[in-house]
mmCIF file of C-alpha atoms in Angstrom:
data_model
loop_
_atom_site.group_PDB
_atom_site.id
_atom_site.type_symbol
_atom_site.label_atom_id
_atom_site.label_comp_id
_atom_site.label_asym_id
_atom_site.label_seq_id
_atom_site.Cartn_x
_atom_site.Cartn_y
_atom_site.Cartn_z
ATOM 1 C CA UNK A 385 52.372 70.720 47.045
ATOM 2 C CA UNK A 386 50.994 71.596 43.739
ATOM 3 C CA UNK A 387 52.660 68.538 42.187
ATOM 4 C CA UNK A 388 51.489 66.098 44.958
ATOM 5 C CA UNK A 389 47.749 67.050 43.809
ATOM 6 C CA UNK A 390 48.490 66.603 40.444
ATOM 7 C CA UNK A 391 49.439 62.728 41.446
ATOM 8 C CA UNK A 392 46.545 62.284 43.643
ATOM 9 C CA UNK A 393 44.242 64.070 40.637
ATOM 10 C CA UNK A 394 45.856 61.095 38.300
ATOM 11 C CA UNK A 395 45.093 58.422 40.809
ATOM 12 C CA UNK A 396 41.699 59.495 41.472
ATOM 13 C CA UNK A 397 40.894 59.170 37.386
ATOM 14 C CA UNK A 398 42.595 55.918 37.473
ATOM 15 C CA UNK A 399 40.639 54.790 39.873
ATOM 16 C CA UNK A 400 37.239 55.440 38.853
ATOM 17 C CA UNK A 401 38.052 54.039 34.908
ATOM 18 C CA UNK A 402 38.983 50.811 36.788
ATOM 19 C CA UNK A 403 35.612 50.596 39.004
ATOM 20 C CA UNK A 404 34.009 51.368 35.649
ATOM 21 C CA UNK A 405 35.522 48.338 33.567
ATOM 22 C CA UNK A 406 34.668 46.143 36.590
ATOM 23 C CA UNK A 407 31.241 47.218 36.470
ATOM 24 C CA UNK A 408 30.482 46.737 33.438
ATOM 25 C CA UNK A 409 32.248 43.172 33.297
ATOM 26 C CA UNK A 410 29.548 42.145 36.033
ATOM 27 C CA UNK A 411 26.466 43.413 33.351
ATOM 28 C CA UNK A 412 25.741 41.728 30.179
ATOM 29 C CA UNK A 413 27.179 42.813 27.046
ATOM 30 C CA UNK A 414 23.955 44.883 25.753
ATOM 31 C CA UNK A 415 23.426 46.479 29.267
ATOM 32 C CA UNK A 416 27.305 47.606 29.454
ATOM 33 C CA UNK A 417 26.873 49.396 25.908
ATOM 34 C CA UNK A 418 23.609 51.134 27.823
ATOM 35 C CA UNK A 419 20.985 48.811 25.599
ATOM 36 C CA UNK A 420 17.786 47.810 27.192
ATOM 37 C CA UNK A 421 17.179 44.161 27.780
ATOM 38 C CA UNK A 422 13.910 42.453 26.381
ATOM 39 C CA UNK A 423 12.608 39.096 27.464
ATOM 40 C CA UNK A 424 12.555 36.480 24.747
ATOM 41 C CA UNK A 425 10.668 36.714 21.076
ATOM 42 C CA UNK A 426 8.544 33.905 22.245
ATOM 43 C CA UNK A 427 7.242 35.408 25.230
ATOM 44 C CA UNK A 428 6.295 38.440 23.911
ATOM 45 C CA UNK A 429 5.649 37.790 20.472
ATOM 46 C CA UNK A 430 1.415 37.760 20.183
ATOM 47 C CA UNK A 431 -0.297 34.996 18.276
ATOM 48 C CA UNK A 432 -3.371 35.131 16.119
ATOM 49 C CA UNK A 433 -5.031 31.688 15.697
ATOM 50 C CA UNK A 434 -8.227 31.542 13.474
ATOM 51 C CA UNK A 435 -10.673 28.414 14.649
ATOM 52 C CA UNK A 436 -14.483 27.495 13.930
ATOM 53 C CA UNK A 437 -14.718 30.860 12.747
ATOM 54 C CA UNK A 438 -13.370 33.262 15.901
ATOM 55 C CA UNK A 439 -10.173 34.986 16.384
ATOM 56 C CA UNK A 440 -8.253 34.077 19.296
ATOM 57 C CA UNK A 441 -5.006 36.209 20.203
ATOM 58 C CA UNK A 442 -2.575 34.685 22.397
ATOM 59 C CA UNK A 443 -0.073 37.452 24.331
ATOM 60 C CA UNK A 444 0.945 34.938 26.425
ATOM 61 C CA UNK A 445 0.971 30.934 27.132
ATOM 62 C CA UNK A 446 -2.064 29.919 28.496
ATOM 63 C CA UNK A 447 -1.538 28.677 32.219
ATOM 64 C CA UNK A 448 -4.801 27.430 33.589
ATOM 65 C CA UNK A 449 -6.007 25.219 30.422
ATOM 66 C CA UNK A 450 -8.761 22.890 30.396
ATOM 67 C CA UNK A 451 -9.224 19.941 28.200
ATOM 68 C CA UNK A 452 -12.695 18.583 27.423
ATOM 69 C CA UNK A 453 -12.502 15.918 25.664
ATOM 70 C CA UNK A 454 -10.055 12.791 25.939
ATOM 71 C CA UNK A 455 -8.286 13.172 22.574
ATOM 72 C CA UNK A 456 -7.599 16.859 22.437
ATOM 73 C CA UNK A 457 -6.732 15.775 26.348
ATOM 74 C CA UNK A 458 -3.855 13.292 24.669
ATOM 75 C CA UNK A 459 -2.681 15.724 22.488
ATOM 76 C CA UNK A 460 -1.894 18.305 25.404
ATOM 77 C CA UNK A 461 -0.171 15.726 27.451
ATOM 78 C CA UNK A 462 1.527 14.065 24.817
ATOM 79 C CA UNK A 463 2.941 18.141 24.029
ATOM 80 C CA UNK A 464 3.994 18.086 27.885
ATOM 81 C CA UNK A 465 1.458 20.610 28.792
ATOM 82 C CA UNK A 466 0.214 19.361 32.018
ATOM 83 C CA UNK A 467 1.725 21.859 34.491
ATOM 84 C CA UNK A 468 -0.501 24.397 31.970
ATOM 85 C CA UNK A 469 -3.500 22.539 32.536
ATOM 86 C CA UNK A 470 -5.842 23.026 35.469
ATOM 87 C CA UNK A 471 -8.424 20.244 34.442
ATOM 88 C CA UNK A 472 -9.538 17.541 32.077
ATOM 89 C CA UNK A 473 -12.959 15.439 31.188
ATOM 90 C CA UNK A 474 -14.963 12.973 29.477
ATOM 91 C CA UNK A 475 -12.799 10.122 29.213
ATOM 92 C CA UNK A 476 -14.231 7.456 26.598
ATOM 93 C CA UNK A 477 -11.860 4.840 27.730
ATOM 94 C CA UNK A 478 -8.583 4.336 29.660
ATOM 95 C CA UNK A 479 -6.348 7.119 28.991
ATOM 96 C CA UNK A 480 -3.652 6.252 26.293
ATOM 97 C CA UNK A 481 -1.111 3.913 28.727
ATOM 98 C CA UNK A 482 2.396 6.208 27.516
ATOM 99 C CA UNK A 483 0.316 9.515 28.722
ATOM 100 C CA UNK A 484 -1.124 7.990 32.160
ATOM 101 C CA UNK A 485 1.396 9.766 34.735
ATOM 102 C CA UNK A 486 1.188 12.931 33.395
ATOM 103 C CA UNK A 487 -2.651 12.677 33.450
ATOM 104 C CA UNK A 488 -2.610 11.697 37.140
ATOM 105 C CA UNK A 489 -1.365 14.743 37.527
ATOM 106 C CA UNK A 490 -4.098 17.016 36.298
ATOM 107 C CA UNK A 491 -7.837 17.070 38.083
ATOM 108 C CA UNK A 492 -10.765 15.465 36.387
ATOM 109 C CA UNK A 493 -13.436 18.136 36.842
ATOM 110 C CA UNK A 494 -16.418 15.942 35.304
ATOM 111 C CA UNK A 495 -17.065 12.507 33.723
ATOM 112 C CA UNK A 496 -18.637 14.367 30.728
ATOM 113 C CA UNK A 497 -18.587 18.063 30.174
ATOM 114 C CA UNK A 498 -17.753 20.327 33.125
ATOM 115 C CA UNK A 499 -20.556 23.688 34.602
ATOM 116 C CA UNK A 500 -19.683 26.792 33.477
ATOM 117 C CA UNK A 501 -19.275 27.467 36.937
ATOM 118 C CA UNK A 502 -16.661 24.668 37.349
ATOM 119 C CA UNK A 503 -14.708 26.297 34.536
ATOM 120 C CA UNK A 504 -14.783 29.629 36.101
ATOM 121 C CA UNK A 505 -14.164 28.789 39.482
ATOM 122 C CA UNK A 506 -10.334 27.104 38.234
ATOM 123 C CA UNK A 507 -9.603 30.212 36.715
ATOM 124 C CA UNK A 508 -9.124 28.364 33.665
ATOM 125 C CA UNK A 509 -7.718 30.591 30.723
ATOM 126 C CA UNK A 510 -8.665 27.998 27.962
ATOM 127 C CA UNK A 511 -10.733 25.891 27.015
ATOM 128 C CA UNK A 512 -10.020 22.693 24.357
ATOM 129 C CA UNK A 513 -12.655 21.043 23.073
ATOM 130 C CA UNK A 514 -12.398 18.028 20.820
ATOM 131 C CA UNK A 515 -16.033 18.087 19.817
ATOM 132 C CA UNK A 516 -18.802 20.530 18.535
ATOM 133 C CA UNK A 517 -20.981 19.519 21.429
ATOM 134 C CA UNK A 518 -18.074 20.662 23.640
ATOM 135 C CA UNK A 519 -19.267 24.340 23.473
ATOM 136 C CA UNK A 520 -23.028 23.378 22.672
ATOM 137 C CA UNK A 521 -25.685 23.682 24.436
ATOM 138 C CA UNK A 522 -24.953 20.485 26.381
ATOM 139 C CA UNK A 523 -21.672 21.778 26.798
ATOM 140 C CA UNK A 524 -19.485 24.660 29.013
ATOM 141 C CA UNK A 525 -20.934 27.408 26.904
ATOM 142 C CA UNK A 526 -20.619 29.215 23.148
ATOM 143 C CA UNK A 527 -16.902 30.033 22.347
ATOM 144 C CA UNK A 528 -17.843 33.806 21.475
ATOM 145 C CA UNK A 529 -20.016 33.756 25.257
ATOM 146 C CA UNK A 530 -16.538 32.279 26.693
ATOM 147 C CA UNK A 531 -14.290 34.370 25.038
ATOM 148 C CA UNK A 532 -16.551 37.639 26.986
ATOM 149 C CA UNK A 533 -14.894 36.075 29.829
ATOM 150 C CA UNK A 534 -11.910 36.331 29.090
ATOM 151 C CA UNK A 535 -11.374 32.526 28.138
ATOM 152 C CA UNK A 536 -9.899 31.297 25.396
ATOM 153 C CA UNK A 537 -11.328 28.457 23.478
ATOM 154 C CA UNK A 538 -10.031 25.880 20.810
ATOM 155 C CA UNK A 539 -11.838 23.157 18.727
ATOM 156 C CA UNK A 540 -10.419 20.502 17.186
ATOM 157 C CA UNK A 541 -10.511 21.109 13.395
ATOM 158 C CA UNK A 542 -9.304 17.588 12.734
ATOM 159 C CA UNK A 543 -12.744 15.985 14.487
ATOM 160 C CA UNK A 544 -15.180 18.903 12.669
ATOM 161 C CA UNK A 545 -14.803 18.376 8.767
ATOM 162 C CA UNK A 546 -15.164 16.000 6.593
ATOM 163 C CA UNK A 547 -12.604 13.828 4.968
ATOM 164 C CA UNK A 548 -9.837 14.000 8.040
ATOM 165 C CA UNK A 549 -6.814 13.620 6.836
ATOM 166 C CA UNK A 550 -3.417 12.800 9.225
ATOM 167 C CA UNK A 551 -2.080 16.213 8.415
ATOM 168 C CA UNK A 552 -5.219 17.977 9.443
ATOM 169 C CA UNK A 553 -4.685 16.660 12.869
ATOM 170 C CA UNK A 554 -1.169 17.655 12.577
ATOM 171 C CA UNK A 555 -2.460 21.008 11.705
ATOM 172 C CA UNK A 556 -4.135 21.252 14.728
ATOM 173 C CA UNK A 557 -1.042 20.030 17.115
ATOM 174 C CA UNK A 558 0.866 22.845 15.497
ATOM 175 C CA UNK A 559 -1.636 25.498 16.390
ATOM 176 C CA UNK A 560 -1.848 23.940 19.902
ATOM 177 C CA UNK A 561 1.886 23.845 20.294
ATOM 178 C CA UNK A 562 2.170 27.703 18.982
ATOM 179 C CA UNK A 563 -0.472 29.037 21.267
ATOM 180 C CA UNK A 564 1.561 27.161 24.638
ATOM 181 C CA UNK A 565 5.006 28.402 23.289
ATOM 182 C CA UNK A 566 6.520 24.785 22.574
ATOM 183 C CA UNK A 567 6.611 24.485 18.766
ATOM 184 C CA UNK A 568 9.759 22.040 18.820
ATOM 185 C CA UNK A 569 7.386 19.644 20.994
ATOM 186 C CA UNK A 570 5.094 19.906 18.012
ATOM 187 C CA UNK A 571 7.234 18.918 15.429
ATOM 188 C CA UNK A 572 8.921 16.556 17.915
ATOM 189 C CA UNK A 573 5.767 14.957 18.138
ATOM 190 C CA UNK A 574 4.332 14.976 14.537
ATOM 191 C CA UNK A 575 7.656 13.413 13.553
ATOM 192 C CA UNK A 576 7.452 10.186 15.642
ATOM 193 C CA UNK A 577 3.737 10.165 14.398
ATOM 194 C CA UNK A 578 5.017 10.236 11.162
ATOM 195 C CA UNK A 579 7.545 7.666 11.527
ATOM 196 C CA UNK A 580 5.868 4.932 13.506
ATOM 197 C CA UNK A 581 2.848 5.338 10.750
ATOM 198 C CA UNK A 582 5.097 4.933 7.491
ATOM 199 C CA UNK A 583 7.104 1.775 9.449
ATOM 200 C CA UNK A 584 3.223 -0.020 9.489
ATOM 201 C CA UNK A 585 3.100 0.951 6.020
ATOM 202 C CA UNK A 586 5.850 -0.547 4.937
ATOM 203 C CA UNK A 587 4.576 -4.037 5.842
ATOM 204 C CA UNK A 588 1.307 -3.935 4.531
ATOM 205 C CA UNK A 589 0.971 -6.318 1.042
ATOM 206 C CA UNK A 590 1.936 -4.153 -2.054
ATOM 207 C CA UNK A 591 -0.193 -6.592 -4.658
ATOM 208 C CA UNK A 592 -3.094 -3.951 -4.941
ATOM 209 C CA UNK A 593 -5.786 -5.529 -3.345
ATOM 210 C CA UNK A 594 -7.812 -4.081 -0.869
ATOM 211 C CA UNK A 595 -9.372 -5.689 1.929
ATOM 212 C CA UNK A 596 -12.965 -4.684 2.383
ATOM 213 C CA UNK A 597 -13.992 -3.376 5.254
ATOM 214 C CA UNK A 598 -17.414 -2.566 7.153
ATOM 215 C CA UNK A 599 -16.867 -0.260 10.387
ATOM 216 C CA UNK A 600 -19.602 -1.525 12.495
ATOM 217 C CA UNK A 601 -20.351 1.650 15.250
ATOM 218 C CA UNK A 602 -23.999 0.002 16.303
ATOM 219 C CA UNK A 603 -27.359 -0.580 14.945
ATOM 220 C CA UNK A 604 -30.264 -3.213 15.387
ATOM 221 C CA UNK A 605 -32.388 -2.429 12.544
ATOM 222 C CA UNK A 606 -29.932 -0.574 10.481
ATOM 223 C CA UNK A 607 -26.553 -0.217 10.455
ATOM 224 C CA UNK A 608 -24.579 2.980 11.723
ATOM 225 C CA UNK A 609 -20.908 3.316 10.024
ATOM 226 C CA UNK A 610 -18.282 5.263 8.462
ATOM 227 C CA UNK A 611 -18.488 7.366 5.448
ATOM 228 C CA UNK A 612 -15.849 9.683 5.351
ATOM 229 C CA UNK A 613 -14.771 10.863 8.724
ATOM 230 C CA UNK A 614 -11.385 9.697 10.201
ATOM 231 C CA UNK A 615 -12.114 5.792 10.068
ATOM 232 C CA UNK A 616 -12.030 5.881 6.400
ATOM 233 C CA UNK A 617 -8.897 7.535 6.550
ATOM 234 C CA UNK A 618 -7.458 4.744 9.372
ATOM 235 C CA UNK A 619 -9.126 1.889 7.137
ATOM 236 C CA UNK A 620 -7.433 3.283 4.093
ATOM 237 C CA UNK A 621 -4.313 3.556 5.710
ATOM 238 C CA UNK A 622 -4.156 0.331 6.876
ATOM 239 C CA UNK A 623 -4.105 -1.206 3.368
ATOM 240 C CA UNK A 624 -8.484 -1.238 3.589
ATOM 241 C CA UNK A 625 -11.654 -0.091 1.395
ATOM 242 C CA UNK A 626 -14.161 1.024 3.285
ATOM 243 C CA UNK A 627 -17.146 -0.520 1.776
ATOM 244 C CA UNK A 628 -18.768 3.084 2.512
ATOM 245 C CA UNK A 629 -16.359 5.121 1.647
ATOM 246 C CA UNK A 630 -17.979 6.611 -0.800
ATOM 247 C CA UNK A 631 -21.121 8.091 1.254
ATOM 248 C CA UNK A 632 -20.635 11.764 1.505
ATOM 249 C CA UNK A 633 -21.073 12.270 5.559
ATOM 250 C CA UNK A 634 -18.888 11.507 8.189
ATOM 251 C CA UNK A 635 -21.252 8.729 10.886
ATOM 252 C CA UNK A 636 -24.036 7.787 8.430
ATOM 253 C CA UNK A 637 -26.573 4.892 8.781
ATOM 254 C CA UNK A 638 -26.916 2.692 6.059
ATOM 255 C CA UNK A 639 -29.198 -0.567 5.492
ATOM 256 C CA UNK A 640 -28.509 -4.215 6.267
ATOM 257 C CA UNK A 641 -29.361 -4.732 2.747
ATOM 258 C CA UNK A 642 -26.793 -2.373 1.660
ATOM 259 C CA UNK A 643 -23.971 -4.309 3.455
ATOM 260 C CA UNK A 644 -24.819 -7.462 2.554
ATOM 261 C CA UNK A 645 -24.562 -6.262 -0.864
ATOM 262 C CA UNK A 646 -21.305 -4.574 -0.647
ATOM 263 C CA UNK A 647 -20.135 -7.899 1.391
ATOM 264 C CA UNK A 648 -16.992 -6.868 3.701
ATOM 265 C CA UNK A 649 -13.924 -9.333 4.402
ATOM 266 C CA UNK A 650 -13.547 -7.683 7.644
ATOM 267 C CA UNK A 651 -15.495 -6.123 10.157
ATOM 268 C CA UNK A 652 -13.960 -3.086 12.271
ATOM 269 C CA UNK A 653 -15.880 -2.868 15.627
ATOM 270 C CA UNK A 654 -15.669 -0.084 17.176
ATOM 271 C CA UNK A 655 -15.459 -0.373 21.204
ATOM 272 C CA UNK A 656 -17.312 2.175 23.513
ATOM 273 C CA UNK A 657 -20.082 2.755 25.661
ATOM 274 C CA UNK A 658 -22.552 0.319 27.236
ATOM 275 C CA UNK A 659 -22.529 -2.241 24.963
ATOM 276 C CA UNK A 660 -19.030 -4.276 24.717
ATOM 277 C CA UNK A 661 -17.692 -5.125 21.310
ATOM 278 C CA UNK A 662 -17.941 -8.689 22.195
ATOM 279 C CA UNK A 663 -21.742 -7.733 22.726
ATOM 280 C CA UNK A 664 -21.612 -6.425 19.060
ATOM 281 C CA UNK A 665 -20.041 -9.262 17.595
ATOM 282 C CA UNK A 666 -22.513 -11.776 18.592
ATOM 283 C CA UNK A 667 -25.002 -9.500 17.261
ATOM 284 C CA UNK A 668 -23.295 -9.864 14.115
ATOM 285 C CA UNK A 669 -23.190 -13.243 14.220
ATOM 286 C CA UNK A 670 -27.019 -13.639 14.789
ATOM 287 C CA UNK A 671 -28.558 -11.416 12.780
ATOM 288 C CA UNK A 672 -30.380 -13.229 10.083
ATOM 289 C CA UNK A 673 -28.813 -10.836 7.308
ATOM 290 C CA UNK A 674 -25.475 -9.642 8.333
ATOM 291 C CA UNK A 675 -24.502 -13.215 9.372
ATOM 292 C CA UNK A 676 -24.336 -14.223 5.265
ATOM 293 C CA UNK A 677 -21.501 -11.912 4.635
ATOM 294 C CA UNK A 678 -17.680 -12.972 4.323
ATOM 295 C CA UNK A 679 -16.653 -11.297 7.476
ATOM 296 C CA UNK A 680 -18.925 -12.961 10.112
ATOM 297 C CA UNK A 681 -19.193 -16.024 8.014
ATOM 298 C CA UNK A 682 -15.093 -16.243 8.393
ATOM 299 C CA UNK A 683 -14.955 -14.122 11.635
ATOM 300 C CA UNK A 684 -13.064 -11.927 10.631
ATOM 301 C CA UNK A 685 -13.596 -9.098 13.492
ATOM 302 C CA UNK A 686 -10.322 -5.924 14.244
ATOM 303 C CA UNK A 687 -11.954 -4.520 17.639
ATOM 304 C CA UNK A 688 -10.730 -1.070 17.806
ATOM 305 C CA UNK A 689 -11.200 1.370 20.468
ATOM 306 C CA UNK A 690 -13.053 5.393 19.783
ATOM 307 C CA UNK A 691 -10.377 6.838 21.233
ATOM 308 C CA UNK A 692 -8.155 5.250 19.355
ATOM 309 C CA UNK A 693 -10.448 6.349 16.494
ATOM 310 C CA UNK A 694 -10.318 9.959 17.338
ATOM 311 C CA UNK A 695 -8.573 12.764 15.650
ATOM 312 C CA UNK A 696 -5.532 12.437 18.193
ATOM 313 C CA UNK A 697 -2.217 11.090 18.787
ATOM 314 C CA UNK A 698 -2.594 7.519 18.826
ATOM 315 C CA UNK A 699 -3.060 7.274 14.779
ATOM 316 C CA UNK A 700 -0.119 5.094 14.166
ATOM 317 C CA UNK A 701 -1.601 3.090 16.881
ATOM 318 C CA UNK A 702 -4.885 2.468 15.695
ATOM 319 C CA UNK A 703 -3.647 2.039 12.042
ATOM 320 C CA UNK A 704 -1.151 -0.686 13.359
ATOM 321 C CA UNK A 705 -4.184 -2.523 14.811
ATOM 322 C CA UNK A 706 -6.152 -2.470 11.761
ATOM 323 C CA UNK A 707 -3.376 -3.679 9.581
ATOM 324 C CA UNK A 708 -2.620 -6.805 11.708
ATOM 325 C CA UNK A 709 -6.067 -7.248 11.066
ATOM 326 C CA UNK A 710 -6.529 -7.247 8.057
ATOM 327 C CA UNK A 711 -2.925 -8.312 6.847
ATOM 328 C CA UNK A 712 -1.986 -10.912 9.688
ATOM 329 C CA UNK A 713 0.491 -12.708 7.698
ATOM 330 C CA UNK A 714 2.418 -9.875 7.079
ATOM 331 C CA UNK A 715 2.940 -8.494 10.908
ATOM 332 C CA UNK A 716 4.222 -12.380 12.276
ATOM 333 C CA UNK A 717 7.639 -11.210 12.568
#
């Protein structure tokens, strides 16, 4: 008897190390040695962005984003965001054509800037602005009055400063692609930028010479152009001068005197608003002063649209127009 309970004592021990094993097969390998398992770094690792002088820290993805202005609005889509994004708004144009499904997808709250009361009633978590005026008065509040509310806020740093360069816009689609968790979009995205802007460059003449250039905004009695906001640095990209280059503002108004003086070869119109750019090119060509320099005299006119213009993702696009503009000859093939 005593040596039949011994066997069933050995079985018994046998038996539980072998439920045991098969246990901890079915568990992964850090819950078997009794570890706890986290979710992901990127989910729970917080992130601090500084912008326009507040502190915004992230714990988490936004998920109810709105954009408020159309190129900060390309910039999300083109990063895949729009399942984070809960509205958009003031379009300038016709959304960029690649982008144009996944912007179907997301409501347009306002053809300018959305209430305050719009905002709050999607629950929106953030807030991207692509302008100053976008949290002006005009605008869906202050980003420090927002941020009481628990709302997060972003302006573009790329459309606010002076002297834009490509890489600050790139600047700001990494910070936009850290805060929604999707770096690898980011540099995904910066890349092809990158790529499709040095294979313009690569046609454009390589003699030196510089093809002046007048960036014609609007203006009856005077003349409103580029100094040195992003145009100058499209124009300059695109194998141009801009005749105003040198004027220490971003917009700036300059006389009719002035660009007769300075004479441009080409004339970049910029297309927007009301007035159509064929509108602004027979202004052009009838005004009693501007009609004596090279460019109208030789119609030489590169339409280009703002949003094209903007601090976004269609840079290699707009500096591709301007370059088969200016350089036809060397974009026939």
């Amino acid at each position: 008897m005593k040596k039949w309970k011994q066997l069933w004592l050995v079985f018994a021990i046998a038996l539980i190390a072998i439920l045991g094993a098969c246990n901890a097969k079915d568990k992964p390998e850090s819950a078997a040695k009794g570890e706890k398992i986290e979710p992901s770094q990127a989910e729970t690792t917080e992130v601090t962005i500084e912008n326009n002088g507040t502190t915004q820290v992230y714990k988490e993805a936004p998920k109810k984003a709105i954009s408020l202005n159309q190129h900060v609005t390309e910039i999300m889509l083109a990063l895949g965001l729009e399942d984070s994004m809960v509205g958009t708004a003031y379009l300038d144009d016709k959304i960029y054509e690649p982008l144009q499904a996944a912007y179907d997808k997301v409501p347009v709250l306002a053809e300018q800037y959305p209430s305050k009361e719009q905002v709050i009633n999607a629950e929106a978590d953030f807030l991207y602005g692509g302008w100053k005026s976008a949290f002006g008065e005009k605008g869906v509040g202050t980003q420090e009055e927002l941020e009481t509310l628990g709302i997060h806020t972003y302006l573009h740093t790329a459309s606010n400063m002076t002297k834009p360069t490509l890489d600050d816009i790139f600047t700001d689609i990494r910070n936009i692609a850290k805060i929604f968790r999707v770096e690898d979009r980011g540099e995904a995205l910066i890349e092809k930028m990158t790529k499709d802007v040095e294979a313009v460059r690569a046609k454009l003449p390589q003699d030196g010479k510089e093809m002046r250039v007048l960036v014609f905004d609007s203006g009856d009695k005077d003349v409103f152009t580029a100094g040195q906001n992003f145009m100058n640095e499209l124009v300059t990209m695109a194998g141009g001068k801009n005749i105003f280059g040198d004027v220490e503002s971003g917009w700036t108004t300059v006389s009719k005197e002035d660009v007769v003086e300075r004479n441009p070869e080409v004339v970049v119109v910029v297309d927007y608003g009301e007035t159509t750019a064929e509108e602004k090119i027979n202004f052009l060509k009838n005004d009693p002063a501007l009609k004596e320099t090279e460019a109208v005299k030789n119609e030489r006119f590169v339409i280009l649209p703002l949003s094209a213009a903007s601090e976004g993702v269609r840079a290699a696009e707009a500096i591709q127009v301007l370059a088969k503009g200016f350089y036809p000859e060397s974009f026939k093939n």
